[in-house]
Amino acid sequence: MAERKIGWHKDFDSSHFLALPYESKCLRIHGHTYNVDVEIWGELNENGMIFDFNHLSCLIKLLDHRIIVSEEWIVGRKEGVVVVEKNGKRLELPEGEAVFLNKPNVTAEYIAEWFAERIAEKAGENVKRILVRIWEDPRSYAQVVLER
């Protein structure tokens, strides 16, 4: 039996900041043109696909041109606005302009993990392995592999 794999690549623009116990320029709000590489191994489903590329495009639309913050930093919500406090900042963000990760920080490592988990939620039993690589710049990436 042949091994089957699909690959996909896309970029998106988002901003974020990190929570770190030391001084760093990454404590400030800043942005990246992220690149994401996805590889998914598995068998063909009843539609003749391993995974539908459209699901991946929808994930990019969730992240593109938004600020990404941790759910743990939310201190309040009111009338479509989410209040975030971290690193001495208090941000009032329109809900539609932010993405809230269920992670303790917004590092490339956690963004890759979040992306892979969203793929796994949509994947059928035919999907055996998911690899996500998030590039923050041309020199730096974080990668996660989920085995199923």
mmCIF file with all atom_site columns, C-alpha atoms in Angstrom:
data_model
loop_
_atom_site.group_PDB
_atom_site.id
_atom_site.type_symbol
_atom_site.label_atom_id
_atom_site.label_alt_id
_atom_site.label_comp_id
_atom_site.label_asym_id
_atom_site.label_entity_id
_atom_site.label_seq_id
_atom_site.pdbx_PDB_ins_code
_atom_site.Cartn_x
_atom_site.Cartn_y
_atom_site.Cartn_z
_atom_site.occupancy
_atom_site.B_iso_or_equiv
_atom_site.pdbx_formal_charge
_atom_site.auth_seq_id
_atom_site.auth_comp_id
_atom_site.auth_asym_id
_atom_site.auth_atom_id
_atom_site.pdbx_PDB_model_num
ATOM 1   C CA . MET A 1 1   ? 0.000   0.000  0.000  1.00 0.00 ? 1   MET A CA 1
ATOM 2   C CA . ALA A 1 2   ? 1.320   3.449  -0.900 1.00 0.00 ? 2   ALA A CA 1
ATOM 3   C CA . GLU A 1 3   ? 1.799   6.154  1.698  1.00 0.00 ? 3   GLU A CA 1
ATOM 4   C CA . ARG A 1 4   ? -0.273  9.237  0.908  1.00 0.00 ? 4   ARG A CA 1
ATOM 5   C CA . LYS A 1 5   ? 0.369   12.806 2.005  1.00 0.00 ? 5   LYS A CA 1
ATOM 6   C CA . ILE A 1 6   ? -0.912  16.251 1.081  1.00 0.00 ? 6   ILE A CA 1
ATOM 7   C CA . GLY A 1 7   ? 1.001   19.496 1.496  1.00 0.00 ? 7   GLY A CA 1
ATOM 8   C CA . TRP A 1 8   ? -0.215  23.063 1.689  1.00 0.00 ? 8   TRP A CA 1
ATOM 9   C CA . HIS A 1 9   ? 1.430   26.481 2.100  1.00 0.00 ? 9   HIS A CA 1
ATOM 10  C CA . LYS A 1 10  ? -0.081  29.912 2.780  1.00 0.00 ? 10  LYS A CA 1
ATOM 11  C CA . ASP A 1 11  ? 0.815   33.199 4.427  1.00 0.00 ? 11  ASP A CA 1
ATOM 12  C CA . PHE A 1 12  ? -1.161  35.499 6.683  1.00 0.00 ? 12  PHE A CA 1
ATOM 13  C CA . ASP A 1 13  ? -0.555  38.768 8.506  1.00 0.00 ? 13  ASP A CA 1
ATOM 14  C CA . SER A 1 14  ? -1.260  39.027 12.229 1.00 0.00 ? 14  SER A CA 1
ATOM 15  C CA . SER A 1 15  ? -0.029  40.883 15.266 1.00 0.00 ? 15  SER A CA 1
ATOM 16  C CA . HIS A 1 16  ? 0.668   39.611 18.754 1.00 0.00 ? 16  HIS A CA 1
ATOM 17  C CA . PHE A 1 17  ? 2.870   40.141 21.774 1.00 0.00 ? 17  PHE A CA 1
ATOM 18  C CA . LEU A 1 18  ? 4.455   37.721 24.183 1.00 0.00 ? 18  LEU A CA 1
ATOM 19  C CA . ALA A 1 19  ? 4.353   37.316 27.941 1.00 0.00 ? 19  ALA A CA 1
ATOM 20  C CA . LEU A 1 20  ? 7.955   36.767 29.051 1.00 0.00 ? 20  LEU A CA 1
ATOM 21  C CA . PRO A 1 21  ? 9.699   36.920 32.443 1.00 0.00 ? 21  PRO A CA 1
ATOM 22  C CA . TYR A 1 22  ? 12.581  38.953 30.956 1.00 0.00 ? 22  TYR A CA 1
ATOM 23  C CA . GLU A 1 23  ? 13.017  42.126 28.925 1.00 0.00 ? 23  GLU A CA 1
ATOM 24  C CA . SER A 1 24  ? 12.399  41.628 25.218 1.00 0.00 ? 24  SER A CA 1
ATOM 25  C CA . LYS A 1 25  ? 11.197  43.649 22.246 1.00 0.00 ? 25  LYS A CA 1
ATOM 26  C CA . CYS A 1 26  ? 8.590   40.874 21.817 1.00 0.00 ? 26  CYS A CA 1
ATOM 27  C CA . LEU A 1 27  ? 6.729   42.160 24.895 1.00 0.00 ? 27  LEU A CA 1
ATOM 28  C CA . ARG A 1 28  ? 5.509   44.996 22.643 1.00 0.00 ? 28  ARG A CA 1
ATOM 29  C CA . ILE A 1 29  ? 2.698   44.566 20.135 1.00 0.00 ? 29  ILE A CA 1
ATOM 30  C CA . HIS A 1 30  ? 4.232   43.709 16.786 1.00 0.00 ? 30  HIS A CA 1
ATOM 31  C CA . GLY A 1 31  ? 3.281   41.908 13.612 1.00 0.00 ? 31  GLY A CA 1
ATOM 32  C CA . HIS A 1 32  ? 4.511   39.236 11.263 1.00 0.00 ? 32  HIS A CA 1
ATOM 33  C CA . THR A 1 33  ? 3.775   37.965 7.826  1.00 0.00 ? 33  THR A CA 1
ATOM 34  C CA . TYR A 1 34  ? 3.547   34.386 8.968  1.00 0.00 ? 34  TYR A CA 1
ATOM 35  C CA . ASN A 1 35  ? 3.958   31.486 6.586  1.00 0.00 ? 35  ASN A CA 1
ATOM 36  C CA . VAL A 1 36  ? 2.329   28.179 7.411  1.00 0.00 ? 36  VAL A CA 1
ATOM 37  C CA . ASP A 1 37  ? 3.259   24.811 5.960  1.00 0.00 ? 37  ASP A CA 1
ATOM 38  C CA . VAL A 1 38  ? 0.919   21.882 6.523  1.00 0.00 ? 38  VAL A CA 1
ATOM 39  C CA . GLU A 1 39  ? 1.504   18.221 5.722  1.00 0.00 ? 39  GLU A CA 1
ATOM 40  C CA . ILE A 1 40  ? -1.192  15.636 6.373  1.00 0.00 ? 40  ILE A CA 1
ATOM 41  C CA . TRP A 1 41  ? -0.704  11.880 6.006  1.00 0.00 ? 41  TRP A CA 1
ATOM 42  C CA . GLY A 1 42  ? -3.539  9.431  5.649  1.00 0.00 ? 42  GLY A CA 1
ATOM 43  C CA . GLU A 1 43  ? -5.777  7.352  3.448  1.00 0.00 ? 43  GLU A CA 1
ATOM 44  C CA . LEU A 1 44  ? -8.316  8.647  0.967  1.00 0.00 ? 44  LEU A CA 1
ATOM 45  C CA . ASN A 1 45  ? -11.774 9.277  2.387  1.00 0.00 ? 45  ASN A CA 1
ATOM 46  C CA . GLU A 1 46  ? -15.072 8.591  0.612  1.00 0.00 ? 46  GLU A CA 1
ATOM 47  C CA . ASN A 1 47  ? -14.541 11.788 -1.418 1.00 0.00 ? 47  ASN A CA 1
ATOM 48  C CA . GLY A 1 48  ? -11.109 10.713 -2.642 1.00 0.00 ? 48  GLY A CA 1
ATOM 49  C CA . MET A 1 49  ? -9.280  13.179 -0.359 1.00 0.00 ? 49  MET A CA 1
ATOM 50  C CA . ILE A 1 50  ? -7.051  12.937 2.673  1.00 0.00 ? 50  ILE A CA 1
ATOM 51  C CA . PHE A 1 51  ? -8.260  16.343 3.881  1.00 0.00 ? 51  PHE A CA 1
ATOM 52  C CA . ASP A 1 52  ? -10.109 19.228 2.234  1.00 0.00 ? 52  ASP A CA 1
ATOM 53  C CA . PHE A 1 53  ? -7.789  22.181 1.502  1.00 0.00 ? 53  PHE A CA 1
ATOM 54  C CA . ASN A 1 54  ? -10.764 24.529 2.010  1.00 0.00 ? 54  ASN A CA 1
ATOM 55  C CA . HIS A 1 55  ? -10.683 23.798 5.759  1.00 0.00 ? 55  HIS A CA 1
ATOM 56  C CA . LEU A 1 56  ? -7.092  25.074 5.837  1.00 0.00 ? 56  LEU A CA 1
ATOM 57  C CA . SER A 1 57  ? -8.044  28.250 3.966  1.00 0.00 ? 57  SER A CA 1
ATOM 58  C CA . CYS A 1 58  ? -10.802 28.894 6.527  1.00 0.00 ? 58  CYS A CA 1
ATOM 59  C CA . LEU A 1 59  ? -8.249  28.699 9.353  1.00 0.00 ? 59  LEU A CA 1
ATOM 60  C CA . ILE A 1 60  ? -6.112  31.319 7.617  1.00 0.00 ? 60  ILE A CA 1
ATOM 61  C CA . LYS A 1 61  ? -9.140  33.603 7.274  1.00 0.00 ? 61  LYS A CA 1
ATOM 62  C CA . LEU A 1 62  ? -9.646  33.364 11.051 1.00 0.00 ? 62  LEU A CA 1
ATOM 63  C CA . LEU A 1 63  ? -6.089  34.609 11.704 1.00 0.00 ? 63  LEU A CA 1
ATOM 64  C CA . ASP A 1 64  ? -5.410  37.028 8.849  1.00 0.00 ? 64  ASP A CA 1
ATOM 65  C CA . HIS A 1 65  ? -5.212  40.740 9.759  1.00 0.00 ? 65  HIS A CA 1
ATOM 66  C CA . ARG A 1 66  ? -6.135  40.158 13.395 1.00 0.00 ? 66  ARG A CA 1
ATOM 67  C CA . ILE A 1 67  ? -4.357  40.382 16.724 1.00 0.00 ? 67  ILE A CA 1
ATOM 68  C CA . ILE A 1 68  ? -3.734  37.017 18.379 1.00 0.00 ? 68  ILE A CA 1
ATOM 69  C CA . VAL A 1 69  ? -3.906  36.899 22.189 1.00 0.00 ? 69  VAL A CA 1
ATOM 70  C CA . SER A 1 70  ? -4.223  34.254 24.877 1.00 0.00 ? 70  SER A CA 1
ATOM 71  C CA . GLU A 1 71  ? -7.670  33.521 26.315 1.00 0.00 ? 71  GLU A CA 1
ATOM 72  C CA . GLU A 1 72  ? -5.971  33.585 29.706 1.00 0.00 ? 72  GLU A CA 1
ATOM 73  C CA . TRP A 1 73  ? -5.338  37.328 29.318 1.00 0.00 ? 73  TRP A CA 1
ATOM 74  C CA . ILE A 1 74  ? -9.034  38.223 28.964 1.00 0.00 ? 74  ILE A CA 1
ATOM 75  C CA . VAL A 1 75  ? -10.289 40.174 31.992 1.00 0.00 ? 75  VAL A CA 1
ATOM 76  C CA . GLY A 1 76  ? -13.695 41.198 30.674 1.00 0.00 ? 76  GLY A CA 1
ATOM 77  C CA . ARG A 1 77  ? -16.185 41.395 27.820 1.00 0.00 ? 77  ARG A CA 1
ATOM 78  C CA . LYS A 1 78  ? -18.739 44.087 27.074 1.00 0.00 ? 78  LYS A CA 1
ATOM 79  C CA . GLU A 1 79  ? -20.859 44.840 24.019 1.00 0.00 ? 79  GLU A CA 1
ATOM 80  C CA . GLY A 1 80  ? -18.638 43.146 21.424 1.00 0.00 ? 80  GLY A CA 1
ATOM 81  C CA . VAL A 1 81  ? -15.410 44.337 23.047 1.00 0.00 ? 81  VAL A CA 1
ATOM 82  C CA . VAL A 1 82  ? -12.915 42.080 24.798 1.00 0.00 ? 82  VAL A CA 1
ATOM 83  C CA . VAL A 1 83  ? -10.657 43.557 27.463 1.00 0.00 ? 83  VAL A CA 1
ATOM 84  C CA . VAL A 1 84  ? -7.170  42.063 27.649 1.00 0.00 ? 84  VAL A CA 1
ATOM 85  C CA . GLU A 1 85  ? -4.542  42.837 30.285 1.00 0.00 ? 85  GLU A CA 1
ATOM 86  C CA . LYS A 1 86  ? -0.943  41.641 30.122 1.00 0.00 ? 86  LYS A CA 1
ATOM 87  C CA . ASN A 1 87  ? 2.558   43.135 30.382 1.00 0.00 ? 87  ASN A CA 1
ATOM 88  C CA . GLY A 1 88  ? 1.162   46.351 31.864 1.00 0.00 ? 88  GLY A CA 1
ATOM 89  C CA . LYS A 1 89  ? -1.094  46.821 28.819 1.00 0.00 ? 89  LYS A CA 1
ATOM 90  C CA . ARG A 1 90  ? -4.859  47.123 28.873 1.00 0.00 ? 90  ARG A CA 1
ATOM 91  C CA . LEU A 1 91  ? -6.350  46.576 25.443 1.00 0.00 ? 91  LEU A CA 1
ATOM 92  C CA . GLU A 1 92  ? -9.996  46.918 24.469 1.00 0.00 ? 92  GLU A CA 1
ATOM 93  C CA . LEU A 1 93  ? -10.320 44.892 21.291 1.00 0.00 ? 93  LEU A CA 1
ATOM 94  C CA . PRO A 1 94  ? -13.320 44.539 19.005 1.00 0.00 ? 94  PRO A CA 1
ATOM 95  C CA . GLU A 1 95  ? -14.178 40.840 19.185 1.00 0.00 ? 95  GLU A CA 1
ATOM 96  C CA . GLY A 1 96  ? -14.075 40.462 15.409 1.00 0.00 ? 96  GLY A CA 1
ATOM 97  C CA . GLU A 1 97  ? -10.528 41.824 15.204 1.00 0.00 ? 97  GLU A CA 1
ATOM 98  C CA . ALA A 1 98  ? -8.920  39.374 17.614 1.00 0.00 ? 98  ALA A CA 1
ATOM 99  C CA . VAL A 1 99  ? -8.296  35.645 17.817 1.00 0.00 ? 99  VAL A CA 1
ATOM 100 C CA . PHE A 1 100 ? -8.128  34.113 21.277 1.00 0.00 ? 100 PHE A CA 1
ATOM 101 C CA . LEU A 1 101 ? -5.901  31.065 21.591 1.00 0.00 ? 101 LEU A CA 1
ATOM 102 C CA . ASN A 1 102 ? -6.603  28.532 24.329 1.00 0.00 ? 102 ASN A CA 1
ATOM 103 C CA . LYS A 1 103 ? -2.881  28.661 25.118 1.00 0.00 ? 103 LYS A CA 1
ATOM 104 C CA . PRO A 1 104 ? -0.927  30.435 27.885 1.00 0.00 ? 104 PRO A CA 1
ATOM 105 C CA . ASN A 1 105 ? 1.132   32.520 25.424 1.00 0.00 ? 105 ASN A CA 1
ATOM 106 C CA . VAL A 1 106 ? 1.122   33.462 21.748 1.00 0.00 ? 106 VAL A CA 1
ATOM 107 C CA . THR A 1 107 ? 4.475   32.057 20.630 1.00 0.00 ? 107 THR A CA 1
ATOM 108 C CA . ALA A 1 108 ? 5.033   30.509 17.203 1.00 0.00 ? 108 ALA A CA 1
ATOM 109 C CA . GLU A 1 109 ? 5.124   27.155 19.018 1.00 0.00 ? 109 GLU A CA 1
ATOM 110 C CA . TYR A 1 110 ? 1.646   27.659 20.457 1.00 0.00 ? 110 TYR A CA 1
ATOM 111 C CA . ILE A 1 111 ? 0.254   29.050 17.185 1.00 0.00 ? 111 ILE A CA 1
ATOM 112 C CA . ALA A 1 112 ? 1.512   25.913 15.392 1.00 0.00 ? 112 ALA A CA 1
ATOM 113 C CA . GLU A 1 113 ? -0.056  23.714 18.069 1.00 0.00 ? 113 GLU A CA 1
ATOM 114 C CA . TRP A 1 114 ? -3.380  25.601 17.874 1.00 0.00 ? 114 TRP A CA 1
ATOM 115 C CA . PHE A 1 115 ? -3.399  25.276 14.066 1.00 0.00 ? 115 PHE A CA 1
ATOM 116 C CA . ALA A 1 116 ? -2.700  21.524 14.226 1.00 0.00 ? 116 ALA A CA 1
ATOM 117 C CA . GLU A 1 117 ? -5.444  21.028 16.818 1.00 0.00 ? 117 GLU A CA 1
ATOM 118 C CA . ARG A 1 118 ? -7.982  22.830 14.612 1.00 0.00 ? 118 ARG A CA 1
ATOM 119 C CA . ILE A 1 119 ? -7.004  20.552 11.699 1.00 0.00 ? 119 ILE A CA 1
ATOM 120 C CA . ALA A 1 120 ? -7.406  17.480 13.922 1.00 0.00 ? 120 ALA A CA 1
ATOM 121 C CA . GLU A 1 121 ? -10.915 18.633 14.895 1.00 0.00 ? 121 GLU A CA 1
ATOM 122 C CA . LYS A 1 122 ? -11.953 18.607 11.210 1.00 0.00 ? 122 LYS A CA 1
ATOM 123 C CA . ALA A 1 123 ? -10.007 15.503 10.209 1.00 0.00 ? 123 ALA A CA 1
ATOM 124 C CA . GLY A 1 124 ? -11.662 12.178 9.596  1.00 0.00 ? 124 GLY A CA 1
ATOM 125 C CA . GLU A 1 125 ? -10.498 8.793  10.893 1.00 0.00 ? 125 GLU A CA 1
ATOM 126 C CA . ASN A 1 126 ? -8.445  8.461  7.692  1.00 0.00 ? 126 ASN A CA 1
ATOM 127 C CA . VAL A 1 127 ? -5.930  11.118 8.844  1.00 0.00 ? 127 VAL A CA 1
ATOM 128 C CA . LYS A 1 128 ? -2.944  9.562  10.610 1.00 0.00 ? 128 LYS A CA 1
ATOM 129 C CA . ARG A 1 129 ? -0.428  12.384 11.043 1.00 0.00 ? 129 ARG A CA 1
ATOM 130 C CA . ILE A 1 130 ? -0.517  16.190 10.937 1.00 0.00 ? 130 ILE A CA 1
ATOM 131 C CA . LEU A 1 131 ? 2.544   18.434 10.681 1.00 0.00 ? 131 LEU A CA 1
ATOM 132 C CA . VAL A 1 132 ? 2.283   22.222 10.985 1.00 0.00 ? 132 VAL A CA 1
ATOM 133 C CA . ARG A 1 133 ? 5.227   24.586 10.615 1.00 0.00 ? 133 ARG A CA 1
ATOM 134 C CA . ILE A 1 134 ? 4.722   28.288 11.398 1.00 0.00 ? 134 ILE A CA 1
ATOM 135 C CA . TRP A 1 135 ? 7.377   30.664 10.073 1.00 0.00 ? 135 TRP A CA 1
ATOM 136 C CA . GLU A 1 136 ? 7.587   34.059 11.819 1.00 0.00 ? 136 GLU A CA 1
ATOM 137 C CA . ASP A 1 137 ? 10.246  35.225 9.382  1.00 0.00 ? 137 ASP A CA 1
ATOM 138 C CA . PRO A 1 138 ? 12.425  33.599 6.699  1.00 0.00 ? 138 PRO A CA 1
ATOM 139 C CA . ARG A 1 139 ? 14.866  32.285 9.340  1.00 0.00 ? 139 ARG A CA 1
ATOM 140 C CA . SER A 1 140 ? 12.645  31.142 12.230 1.00 0.00 ? 140 SER A CA 1
ATOM 141 C CA . TYR A 1 141 ? 9.908   28.545 12.528 1.00 0.00 ? 141 TYR A CA 1
ATOM 142 C CA . ALA A 1 142 ? 8.137   26.371 15.059 1.00 0.00 ? 142 ALA A CA 1
ATOM 143 C CA . GLN A 1 143 ? 6.831   22.940 14.186 1.00 0.00 ? 143 GLN A CA 1
ATOM 144 C CA . VAL A 1 144 ? 4.404   20.505 15.755 1.00 0.00 ? 144 VAL A CA 1
ATOM 145 C CA . VAL A 1 145 ? 3.484   16.977 14.696 1.00 0.00 ? 145 VAL A CA 1
ATOM 146 C CA . LEU A 1 146 ? 0.284   15.271 15.875 1.00 0.00 ? 146 LEU A CA 1
ATOM 147 C CA . GLU A 1 147 ? 0.098   11.497 15.526 1.00 0.00 ? 147 GLU A CA 1
ATOM 148 C CA . ARG A 1 148 ? -3.394  9.990  15.509 1.00 0.00 ? 148 ARG A CA 1
#
